[in-house]
Amino acid sequence: MFGSAFNQMRYGVDAVLGRVRPEVLTRISRDLVATLDEFGAPGDDSALLPGQQGAVDPEVRRTMTTRSLRATARSATRTAYYRQLFEVSGVRPEELTLESWQQQVPVTPKRALRGMPAAFVSPQSNPVLMASTTGTTGSPTTVWFSADELEIIVALSTVAFGITEGLRPRHVIGHATSSRATLPLLVVAESTRRIGAALVQLGTIDPALALERLAAPLNLPGKSPQITMLTGSASYLAALVAAAERDGWKAADFGLESIQVGGEVLTEALRLRAQEAFGAEVSSAYLMTEIMPVGAAYCTERHLHYPAEFGHVELLDPQTLEPAAPGAIATLVITPYSQYRRCTLLLRYVTGDLVRVPETAPTCEFADILASSDVIGRFSGPLSLDVPTRSVLELLESERAVPLPARYSLVEDRGGPLLHVAVDRATPALLGRLEDRATLLGLPLAGIVLHEDVADLPTTVPLRADLREHTFELSARNNTLTGSRT
Amino acid sequence: MTPGPLPLAAATVFVALLITAASAYFARVELPRPPIGTYQRSDIVVMSVILIVAPLGYLSLPRDVVATIFGVVMLSAVQLTLAPFIGGRAALASGVVLCGATAAAWLLHRPGLTAGLNDAVLTIAVVGVANLWAQGGIRAGQLAAFAFLLTGYDLVATGLTTVMTRFATEVQGLPFAPVLVIAQGRAPVSIGLGDLLMLLLFPLTAAKAFGRLAGQVAAVAGIAVTAVVALLFWLNVLGTTVPLLTVLGPVIVGQYLLWRRLGRRERSVLEWRSGAPVVTAPVDRLAVLEAAGRVVLDMGVTEGTWVAIDRDRVVGTGPSPGLAHRSARRNGHGAVPVVRQA
């Protein structure tokens, strides 16, 4: 008790002074795990724990934000990229205010980080892990992390798994993301271990095999009989739903209690189909490798809220990069604070993720925390604003005749955006249903074109579900092995 | 002068009533707790150090300052105890009124009224604090260790040195003194706050850790210790201040060892609240797996096939564990079976 109180006090003081010690956060996460073992849940005021959306007085938050931004800018001057940039633009970190931050500090485009990751690494840090994005939008972006940062991220993740996800020692996580996604795998594995739960690294194997593993009895002491929590990308979940619907799996075959999706847009249509197929609650949160540990969580009114604790979030017009107006589409521009990030430093990083700014001020339980709509897609030009990914996926994933994960291509035609969709059987009835629903959703499409061969699509959008990992199980089962080298 | 039998009997009855009140509070009221934190060995060390150093510190402080410190502590404890019944603000107001009246009685030189009000404050406070510790998850083992340390300390501070005697003299008549006064005058009868806290705390902790029976045994043991000490006073066997914990401490440690020897494992707060049994028949998982391994498979089951087994019969088969389970479910078997490969 005394030790826990002391650690929380130290963390608070460290955060104010601008230097968070990883070992203190680790102790807090250990105390949380012990608390969960003893009481089953955290006590009152758990919102005050790191990363738990605690309410802060606006004036105090303003002061803290200014101080954190100055400290982060000061740290960034040690990197090759920002030292040069600050010299050219005349930025003086000590004089920055919240207002001058937007006016003076240039945004950092993704291509700058992708082009030279080392230019963003502080020479005072010791990089130990290179994390790469999946590169679905082109070549992967790499980010270097130090040991301290990893410790901080794991500790915060342990707190989030324990409180937000309700992970307990009896649970078994099936982690269905690419095994090459090192950072998420490392964080999930270590957080799971600290809580005492179990981890099954499924990877992104053939969905039919993944379903078999999810349904497999485990017969382990102190653990649920089957995998209880599934983590993965939305497109891979879509592939699992398709396989479950196709192969006659029932929700009763699985022991899933929750499904946590990240990295891609999770539509309401897919959420409902996955709940039906697996009998588990499906939820998502906003996280991104480059800006860790900054993230966002949903309130009961389905806003995404961005706690000010780990970084500064701006909602900017995707084209002008000026503050977006209420109701407009914005791109998330994020600065992770140097209290939590010491290796790769990023100021005003343009994530490219699109959200909508709320028309009116939210009145939900997190009303005083910056909010936006759900992520609606990724900026790739004006077409991505006119017809956002979420709208297209809501249209396609609610139609059961469209195979999951939905494959489509959006091209600008003379009459407007034309939506090309891959389907099993291109029938007039299906086309009519899609057109009617597109009108209902208010999609400004010039038309919809169905293709029975995915290769006929003008372009293809890469999905995380395509990062398929091979196993020998199915081929061995089908006796298709033609030889052996052993 | 030897105390009369009535105040000594009253002390025993009062202890019994307080234990009953604390137990009723324990069963009905859930106190708030901090977001994270459990009792650790370091907490026992810190509490022991505070307990040893505090009387020495108080002896070097002016009486007014000591009274103020105790007053603030008591006000907090009264507020904590009453808040679940009447709300935080009303509890604070009640605490202010009660503590204010105690201080006023002292300022007006009304020793009898001061002692009476002080007893009321102390009674409310000790019920709340004992519950705070027990509901906060202090383990019976930790409490037994604490009792063991306190036994040694009480023996030294009260029996072998004059620290506690001087402390008792120093705080005598003070408002918020950590002493429950049963009788004043030439043959006073009183119980120290530390003794009272342990008398209330162990039955709650034992009930949480080892079940209702253990709580009842602890309560009876505490009352019996008080009664025996009172009897020894009346019989003039004891004639001066007695460190009660030197008797109570070993009784607490003994009970803890007894329950552990009887094979009882300590329940967590979560298990206590959910009514988990204190003696759980261990599930013989090895037997379940061994039984599944012994099941003789039909000749028709080809090598490499996965079979789902419930007790001694095959309920499904498939090319993988998951498909064998699905086959079992399709055969009308609802429970999750054991799977093995043929």
PDB file of N, CA and C in Angstrom, chain A residues 51-53 110 132-134 143 145 152-154 156-161 164-165 175 177 183-185 187-188 191 231-234 260-266 283-298 304-307 310-311 313 332 334 336 341 349 351-355 372-375 377-378 464:
ATOM      1  N   GLY A  51      -2.479   6.632 -18.354  1.00  0.00           N
ATOM      2  CA  GLY A  51      -3.182   6.299 -19.593  1.00  0.00           C
ATOM      3  C   GLY A  51      -4.654   6.010 -19.448  1.00  0.00           C
ATOM      4  N   GLN A  52      -5.271   6.375 -18.330  1.00  0.00           N
ATOM      5  CA  GLN A  52      -6.673   6.009 -18.106  1.00  0.00           C
ATOM      6  C   GLN A  52      -7.643   7.189 -18.191  1.00  0.00           C
ATOM      7  N   GLN A  53      -7.327   8.181 -18.979  1.00  0.00           N
ATOM      8  CA  GLN A  53      -8.257   9.274 -19.308  1.00  0.00           C
ATOM      9  C   GLN A  53      -8.757  10.041 -18.091  1.00  0.00           C
ATOM     10  N   LYS A 110       5.171  11.738 -43.301  1.00  0.00           N
ATOM     11  CA  LYS A 110       5.550  10.330 -43.136  1.00  0.00           C
ATOM     12  C   LYS A 110       6.753   9.984 -44.013  1.00  0.00           C
ATOM     13  N   SER A 132       8.744  -1.941 -37.639  1.00  0.00           N
ATOM     14  CA  SER A 132       8.314  -1.501 -38.970  1.00  0.00           C
ATOM     15  C   SER A 132       6.806  -1.528 -39.061  1.00  0.00           C
ATOM     16  N   THR A 133       6.263  -0.568 -39.778  1.00  0.00           N
ATOM     17  CA  THR A 133       4.838  -0.638 -40.077  1.00  0.00           C
ATOM     18  C   THR A 133       4.652  -1.707 -41.149  1.00  0.00           C
ATOM     19  N   THR A 134       3.403  -2.097 -41.392  1.00  0.00           N
ATOM     20  CA  THR A 134       3.174  -3.174 -42.364  1.00  0.00           C
ATOM     21  C   THR A 134       3.388  -2.707 -43.794  1.00  0.00           C
ATOM     22  N   VAL A 143      10.759   2.568 -37.289  1.00  0.00           N
ATOM     23  CA  VAL A 143      10.931   3.407 -36.098  1.00  0.00           C
ATOM     24  C   VAL A 143      11.813   2.660 -35.122  1.00  0.00           C
ATOM     25  N   PHE A 145      13.334   2.025 -31.370  1.00  0.00           N
ATOM     26  CA  PHE A 145      12.962   2.191 -29.965  1.00  0.00           C
ATOM     27  C   PHE A 145      14.137   1.814 -29.070  1.00  0.00           C
ATOM     28  N   ILE A 152       8.568   1.272 -20.927  1.00  0.00           N
ATOM     29  CA  ILE A 152       7.435   2.172 -20.680  1.00  0.00           C
ATOM     30  C   ILE A 152       6.200   1.666 -21.427  1.00  0.00           C
ATOM     31  N   ILE A 153       6.389   1.306 -22.684  1.00  0.00           N
ATOM     32  CA  ILE A 153       5.239   0.871 -23.498  1.00  0.00           C
ATOM     33  C   ILE A 153       4.646  -0.421 -22.939  1.00  0.00           C
ATOM     34  N   VAL A 154       5.511  -1.338 -22.526  1.00  0.00           N
ATOM     35  CA  VAL A 154       5.016  -2.607 -21.961  1.00  0.00           C
ATOM     36  C   VAL A 154       4.253  -2.337 -20.663  1.00  0.00           C
ATOM     37  N   LEU A 156       2.686   0.415 -19.712  1.00  0.00           N
ATOM     38  CA  LEU A 156       1.405   1.063 -20.017  1.00  0.00           C
ATOM     39  C   LEU A 156       0.434   0.064 -20.640  1.00  0.00           C
ATOM     40  N   SER A 157       0.974  -0.809 -21.481  1.00  0.00           N
ATOM     41  CA  SER A 157       0.130  -1.823 -22.114  1.00  0.00           C
ATOM     42  C   SER A 157      -0.419  -2.798 -21.066  1.00  0.00           C
ATOM     43  N   THR A 158       0.407  -3.133 -20.069  1.00  0.00           N
ATOM     44  CA  THR A 158      -0.053  -4.028 -18.998  1.00  0.00           C
ATOM     45  C   THR A 158      -1.212  -3.392 -18.247  1.00  0.00           C
ATOM     46  N   VAL A 159      -1.078  -2.087 -17.966  1.00  0.00           N
ATOM     47  CA  VAL A 159      -2.168  -1.363 -17.274  1.00  0.00           C
ATOM     48  C   VAL A 159      -3.429  -1.391 -18.148  1.00  0.00           C
ATOM     49  N   ALA A 160      -3.261  -1.134 -19.435  1.00  0.00           N
ATOM     50  CA  ALA A 160      -4.419  -1.102 -20.335  1.00  0.00           C
ATOM     51  C   ALA A 160      -5.060  -2.492 -20.459  1.00  0.00           C
ATOM     52  N   PHE A 161      -4.240  -3.528 -20.587  1.00  0.00           N
ATOM     53  CA  PHE A 161      -4.790  -4.889 -20.680  1.00  0.00           C
ATOM     54  C   PHE A 161      -5.560  -5.242 -19.402  1.00  0.00           C
ATOM     55  N   THR A 164      -8.624  -1.875 -19.100  1.00  0.00           N
ATOM     56  CA  THR A 164      -9.543  -1.691 -20.237  1.00  0.00           C
ATOM     57  C   THR A 164     -10.013  -3.013 -20.816  1.00  0.00           C
ATOM     58  N   GLU A 165      -9.090  -3.944 -21.002  1.00  0.00           N
ATOM     59  CA  GLU A 165      -9.451  -5.217 -21.639  1.00  0.00           C
ATOM     60  C   GLU A 165      -9.884  -6.277 -20.638  1.00  0.00           C
ATOM     61  N   HIS A 175      -3.091 -14.247 -30.579  1.00  0.00           N
ATOM     62  CA  HIS A 175      -2.588 -13.023 -31.214  1.00  0.00           C
ATOM     63  C   HIS A 175      -2.457 -13.282 -32.717  1.00  0.00           C
ATOM     64  N   THR A 177      -1.813 -11.391 -35.412  1.00  0.00           N
ATOM     65  CA  THR A 177      -1.203 -10.384 -36.285  1.00  0.00           C
ATOM     66  C   THR A 177       0.092 -10.974 -36.832  1.00  0.00           C
ATOM     67  N   LEU A 183       6.972  -5.184 -32.687  1.00  0.00           N
ATOM     68  CA  LEU A 183       6.616  -4.381 -31.513  1.00  0.00           C
ATOM     69  C   LEU A 183       5.302  -4.840 -30.877  1.00  0.00           C
ATOM     70  N   PRO A 184       4.211  -4.964 -31.659  1.00  0.00           N
ATOM     71  CA  PRO A 184       2.972  -5.442 -31.025  1.00  0.00           C
ATOM     72  C   PRO A 184       3.138  -6.824 -30.388  1.00  0.00           C
ATOM     73  N   LEU A 185       3.898  -7.683 -31.066  1.00  0.00           N
ATOM     74  CA  LEU A 185       4.082  -9.039 -30.537  1.00  0.00           C
ATOM     75  C   LEU A 185       4.843  -8.995 -29.214  1.00  0.00           C
ATOM     76  N   VAL A 187       5.108  -6.481 -27.134  1.00  0.00           N
ATOM     77  CA  VAL A 187       4.321  -5.808 -26.094  1.00  0.00           C
ATOM     78  C   VAL A 187       3.214  -6.733 -25.570  1.00  0.00           C
ATOM     79  N   VAL A 188       2.519  -7.387 -26.488  1.00  0.00           N
ATOM     80  CA  VAL A 188       1.426  -8.281 -26.061  1.00  0.00           C
ATOM     81  C   VAL A 188       1.990  -9.455 -25.263  1.00  0.00           C
ATOM     82  N   SER A 191       3.200  -8.138 -21.771  1.00  0.00           N
ATOM     83  CA  SER A 191       2.077  -7.711 -20.919  1.00  0.00           C
ATOM     84  C   SER A 191       1.289  -8.928 -20.444  1.00  0.00           C
ATOM     85  N   THR A 231      -6.789 -11.049 -30.811  1.00  0.00           N
ATOM     86  CA  THR A 231      -6.322  -9.732 -31.224  1.00  0.00           C
ATOM     87  C   THR A 231      -5.846  -9.823 -32.668  1.00  0.00           C
ATOM     88  N   GLY A 232      -6.127  -8.823 -33.460  1.00  0.00           N
ATOM     89  CA  GLY A 232      -5.700  -8.865 -34.853  1.00  0.00           C
ATOM     90  C   GLY A 232      -6.194  -7.651 -35.619  1.00  0.00           C
ATOM     91  N   SER A 233      -5.981  -7.685 -36.922  1.00  0.00           N
ATOM     92  CA  SER A 233      -6.414  -6.564 -37.755  1.00  0.00           C
ATOM     93  C   SER A 233      -7.845  -6.794 -38.228  1.00  0.00           C
ATOM     94  N   ALA A 234      -8.478  -5.727 -38.681  1.00  0.00           N
ATOM     95  CA  ALA A 234      -9.874  -5.824 -39.122  1.00  0.00           C
ATOM     96  C   ALA A 234     -10.000  -6.709 -40.357  1.00  0.00           C
ATOM     97  N   GLN A 260     -10.259  -7.942 -30.027  1.00  0.00           N
ATOM     98  CA  GLN A 260      -9.691  -6.589 -30.043  1.00  0.00           C
ATOM     99  C   GLN A 260      -9.034  -6.363 -31.403  1.00  0.00           C
ATOM    100  N   VAL A 261      -9.523  -5.356 -32.098  1.00  0.00           N
ATOM    101  CA  VAL A 261      -9.062  -5.098 -33.465  1.00  0.00           C
ATOM    102  C   VAL A 261      -8.285  -3.787 -33.504  1.00  0.00           C
ATOM    103  N   GLY A 262      -7.214  -3.757 -34.285  1.00  0.00           N
ATOM    104  CA  GLY A 262      -6.446  -2.519 -34.423  1.00  0.00           C
ATOM    105  C   GLY A 262      -5.810  -2.423 -35.790  1.00  0.00           C
ATOM    106  N   GLY A 263      -5.338  -1.233 -36.110  1.00  0.00           N
ATOM    107  CA  GLY A 263      -4.549  -1.056 -37.326  1.00  0.00           C
ATOM    108  C   GLY A 263      -5.342  -0.751 -38.580  1.00  0.00           C
ATOM    109  N   GLU A 264      -6.591  -1.152 -38.624  1.00  0.00           N
ATOM    110  CA  GLU A 264      -7.427  -0.892 -39.801  1.00  0.00           C
ATOM    111  C   GLU A 264      -8.824  -0.483 -39.337  1.00  0.00           C
ATOM    112  N   VAL A 265      -9.595   0.020 -40.279  1.00  0.00           N
ATOM    113  CA  VAL A 265     -10.951   0.483 -39.954  1.00  0.00           C
ATOM    114  C   VAL A 265     -11.844  -0.721 -39.621  1.00  0.00           C
ATOM    115  N   LEU A 266     -12.446  -0.670 -38.442  1.00  0.00           N
ATOM    116  CA  LEU A 266     -13.423  -1.698 -38.057  1.00  0.00           C
ATOM    117  C   LEU A 266     -14.816  -1.099 -38.254  1.00  0.00           C
ATOM    118  N   SER A 283     -14.207  -4.995 -30.227  1.00  0.00           N
ATOM    119  CA  SER A 283     -13.919  -3.574 -29.980  1.00  0.00           C
ATOM    120  C   SER A 283     -12.603  -3.203 -30.660  1.00  0.00           C
ATOM    121  N   SER A 284     -12.357  -1.922 -30.716  1.00  0.00           N
ATOM    122  CA  SER A 284     -11.098  -1.459 -31.309  1.00  0.00           C
ATOM    123  C   SER A 284     -10.597  -0.237 -30.563  1.00  0.00           C
ATOM    124  N   ALA A 285      -9.341   0.062 -30.751  1.00  0.00           N
ATOM    125  CA  ALA A 285      -8.745   1.255 -30.164  1.00  0.00           C
ATOM    126  C   ALA A 285      -7.799   1.829 -31.205  1.00  0.00           C
ATOM    127  N   TYR A 286      -7.367   3.056 -30.986  1.00  0.00           N
ATOM    128  CA  TYR A 286      -6.462   3.674 -31.956  1.00  0.00           C
ATOM    129  C   TYR A 286      -5.037   3.652 -31.435  1.00  0.00           C
ATOM    130  N   LEU A 287      -4.179   2.957 -32.148  1.00  0.00           N
ATOM    131  CA  LEU A 287      -2.755   2.914 -31.822  1.00  0.00           C
ATOM    132  C   LEU A 287      -1.973   2.923 -33.129  1.00  0.00           C
ATOM    133  N   MET A 288      -0.738   3.357 -33.064  1.00  0.00           N
ATOM    134  CA  MET A 288       0.072   3.412 -34.273  1.00  0.00           C
ATOM    135  C   MET A 288       1.540   3.288 -33.853  1.00  0.00           C
ATOM    136  N   THR A 289       2.295   2.489 -34.575  1.00  0.00           N
ATOM    137  CA  THR A 289       3.682   2.232 -34.185  1.00  0.00           C
ATOM    138  C   THR A 289       4.483   3.516 -33.994  1.00  0.00           C
ATOM    139  N   GLU A 290       4.403   4.422 -34.965  1.00  0.00           N
ATOM    140  CA  GLU A 290       5.260   5.608 -34.946  1.00  0.00           C
ATOM    141  C   GLU A 290       5.019   6.503 -33.726  1.00  0.00           C
ATOM    142  N   ILE A 291       3.782   6.552 -33.259  1.00  0.00           N
ATOM    143  CA  ILE A 291       3.443   7.538 -32.225  1.00  0.00           C
ATOM    144  C   ILE A 291       3.246   6.910 -30.855  1.00  0.00           C
ATOM    145  N   MET A 292       3.565   5.643 -30.701  1.00  0.00           N
ATOM    146  CA  MET A 292       3.397   4.990 -29.402  1.00  0.00           C
ATOM    147  C   MET A 292       4.092   5.785 -28.305  1.00  0.00           C
ATOM    148  N   PRO A 293       3.571   5.902 -27.084  1.00  0.00           N
ATOM    149  CA  PRO A 293       2.350   5.263 -26.587  1.00  0.00           C
ATOM    150  C   PRO A 293       1.086   6.110 -26.745  1.00  0.00           C
ATOM    151  N   VAL A 294       1.134   7.131 -27.600  1.00  0.00           N
ATOM    152  CA  VAL A 294      -0.072   7.936 -27.808  1.00  0.00           C
ATOM    153  C   VAL A 294      -1.129   7.055 -28.473  1.00  0.00           C
ATOM    154  N   GLY A 295      -2.327   7.174 -28.013  1.00  0.00           N
ATOM    155  CA  GLY A 295      -3.420   6.406 -28.602  1.00  0.00           C
ATOM    156  C   GLY A 295      -4.734   7.072 -28.278  1.00  0.00           C
ATOM    157  N   ALA A 296      -5.799   6.378 -28.538  1.00  0.00           N
ATOM    158  CA  ALA A 296      -7.118   6.928 -28.240  1.00  0.00           C
ATOM    159  C   ALA A 296      -8.051   5.780 -27.914  1.00  0.00           C
ATOM    160  N   ALA A 297      -9.064   6.106 -27.141  1.00  0.00           N
ATOM    161  CA  ALA A 297     -10.054   5.085 -26.768  1.00  0.00           C
ATOM    162  C   ALA A 297     -11.446   5.663 -26.950  1.00  0.00           C
ATOM    163  N   TYR A 298     -12.419   4.767 -27.034  1.00  0.00           N
ATOM    164  CA  TYR A 298     -13.791   5.202 -27.288  1.00  0.00           C
ATOM    165  C   TYR A 298     -14.535   5.525 -25.999  1.00  0.00           C
ATOM    166  N   LEU A 304     -13.705   9.056 -30.489  1.00  0.00           N
ATOM    167  CA  LEU A 304     -12.346   8.670 -30.131  1.00  0.00           C
ATOM    168  C   LEU A 304     -11.792   9.809 -29.289  1.00  0.00           C
ATOM    169  N   HIS A 305     -11.252   9.490 -28.106  1.00  0.00           N
ATOM    170  CA  HIS A 305     -10.694  10.527 -27.232  1.00  0.00           C
ATOM    171  C   HIS A 305      -9.193  10.318 -27.079  1.00  0.00           C
ATOM    172  N   TYR A 306      -8.471  11.421 -27.125  1.00  0.00           N
ATOM    173  CA  TYR A 306      -7.005  11.372 -27.114  1.00  0.00           C
ATOM    174  C   TYR A 306      -6.485  11.962 -25.805  1.00  0.00           C
ATOM    175  N   PRO A 307      -6.086  11.130 -24.836  1.00  0.00           N
ATOM    176  CA  PRO A 307      -5.591  11.669 -23.571  1.00  0.00           C
ATOM    177  C   PRO A 307      -4.350  12.529 -23.802  1.00  0.00           C
ATOM    178  N   PHE A 310       0.271  11.496 -22.924  1.00  0.00           N
ATOM    179  CA  PHE A 310       1.451  10.952 -23.618  1.00  0.00           C
ATOM    180  C   PHE A 310       1.878  11.758 -24.841  1.00  0.00           C
ATOM    181  N   GLY A 311       1.001  12.603 -25.329  1.00  0.00           N
ATOM    182  CA  GLY A 311       1.373  13.358 -26.517  1.00  0.00           C
ATOM    183  C   GLY A 311       0.340  14.405 -26.877  1.00  0.00           C
ATOM    184  N   VAL A 313      -2.098  16.048 -29.656  1.00  0.00           N
ATOM    185  CA  VAL A 313      -2.820  15.640 -30.865  1.00  0.00           C
ATOM    186  C   VAL A 313      -3.484  16.860 -31.490  1.00  0.00           C
ATOM    187  N   LEU A 332      -4.962  13.277 -38.374  1.00  0.00           N
ATOM    188  CA  LEU A 332      -4.374  13.326 -37.038  1.00  0.00           C
ATOM    189  C   LEU A 332      -2.896  13.669 -37.148  1.00  0.00           C
ATOM    190  N   ILE A 334       0.351  14.246 -34.722  1.00  0.00           N
ATOM    191  CA  ILE A 334       0.631  13.855 -33.332  1.00  0.00           C
ATOM    192  C   ILE A 334       2.096  14.059 -32.961  1.00  0.00           C
ATOM    193  N   PRO A 336       4.406  12.745 -29.932  1.00  0.00           N
ATOM    194  CA  PRO A 336       4.601  11.997 -28.679  1.00  0.00           C
ATOM    195  C   PRO A 336       5.613  12.738 -27.806  1.00  0.00           C
ATOM    196  N   ARG A 341       9.106   9.099 -25.042  1.00  0.00           N
ATOM    197  CA  ARG A 341       9.855   8.715 -26.241  1.00  0.00           C
ATOM    198  C   ARG A 341      11.201   9.424 -26.228  1.00  0.00           C
ATOM    199  N   TYR A 349       3.812  14.873 -36.271  1.00  0.00           N
ATOM    200  CA  TYR A 349       3.879  13.788 -37.268  1.00  0.00           C
ATOM    201  C   TYR A 349       2.512  13.632 -37.937  1.00  0.00           C
ATOM    202  N   THR A 351       0.004  11.595 -39.455  1.00  0.00           N
ATOM    203  CA  THR A 351      -0.272  10.153 -39.517  1.00  0.00           C
ATOM    204  C   THR A 351      -0.971   9.767 -40.815  1.00  0.00           C
ATOM    205  N   GLY A 352      -1.728  10.699 -41.375  1.00  0.00           N
ATOM    206  CA  GLY A 352      -2.515  10.392 -42.567  1.00  0.00           C
ATOM    207  C   GLY A 352      -3.861   9.773 -42.225  1.00  0.00           C
ATOM    208  N   ASP A 353      -4.066   9.411 -40.987  1.00  0.00           N
ATOM    209  CA  ASP A 353      -5.348   8.825 -40.577  1.00  0.00           C
ATOM    210  C   ASP A 353      -6.406   9.920 -40.536  1.00  0.00           C
ATOM    211  N   LEU A 354      -7.551   9.594 -41.107  1.00  0.00           N
ATOM    212  CA  LEU A 354      -8.612  10.588 -41.229  1.00  0.00           C
ATOM    213  C   LEU A 354      -9.701  10.375 -40.192  1.00  0.00           C
ATOM    214  N   VAL A 355     -10.134  11.479 -39.610  1.00  0.00           N
ATOM    215  CA  VAL A 355     -11.261  11.448 -38.669  1.00  0.00           C
ATOM    216  C   VAL A 355     -12.146  12.645 -38.986  1.00  0.00           C
ATOM    217  N   SER A 372     -12.677  13.058 -31.486  1.00  0.00           N
ATOM    218  CA  SER A 372     -12.971  13.072 -32.920  1.00  0.00           C
ATOM    219  C   SER A 372     -13.939  11.914 -33.171  1.00  0.00           C
ATOM    220  N   SER A 373     -14.312  11.775 -34.419  1.00  0.00           N
ATOM    221  CA  SER A 373     -15.106  10.592 -34.787  1.00  0.00           C
ATOM    222  C   SER A 373     -14.173   9.387 -34.817  1.00  0.00           C
ATOM    223  N   ASP A 374     -14.721   8.244 -35.113  1.00  0.00           N
ATOM    224  CA  ASP A 374     -13.926   7.065 -35.400  1.00  0.00           C
ATOM    225  C   ASP A 374     -12.999   7.364 -36.585  1.00  0.00           C
ATOM    226  N   VAL A 375     -11.919   6.600 -36.737  1.00  0.00           N
ATOM    227  CA  VAL A 375     -11.068   6.772 -37.922  1.00  0.00           C
ATOM    228  C   VAL A 375     -11.895   6.352 -39.151  1.00  0.00           C
ATOM    229  N   GLY A 377     -10.616   6.519 -42.397  1.00  0.00           N
ATOM    230  CA  GLY A 377      -9.786   6.072 -43.519  1.00  0.00           C
ATOM    231  C   GLY A 377      -8.413   6.695 -43.444  1.00  0.00           C
ATOM    232  N   ARG A 378      -7.731   6.619 -44.559  1.00  0.00           N
ATOM    233  CA  ARG A 378      -6.380   7.183 -44.629  1.00  0.00           C
ATOM    234  C   ARG A 378      -6.319   8.125 -45.825  1.00  0.00           C
ATOM    235  N   ARG A 464      -3.838  -6.014 -44.388  1.00  0.00           N
ATOM    236  CA  ARG A 464      -2.980  -6.747 -43.443  1.00  0.00           C
ATOM    237  C   ARG A 464      -3.269  -8.244 -43.488  1.00  0.00           C
TER     238      ARG A 464
END
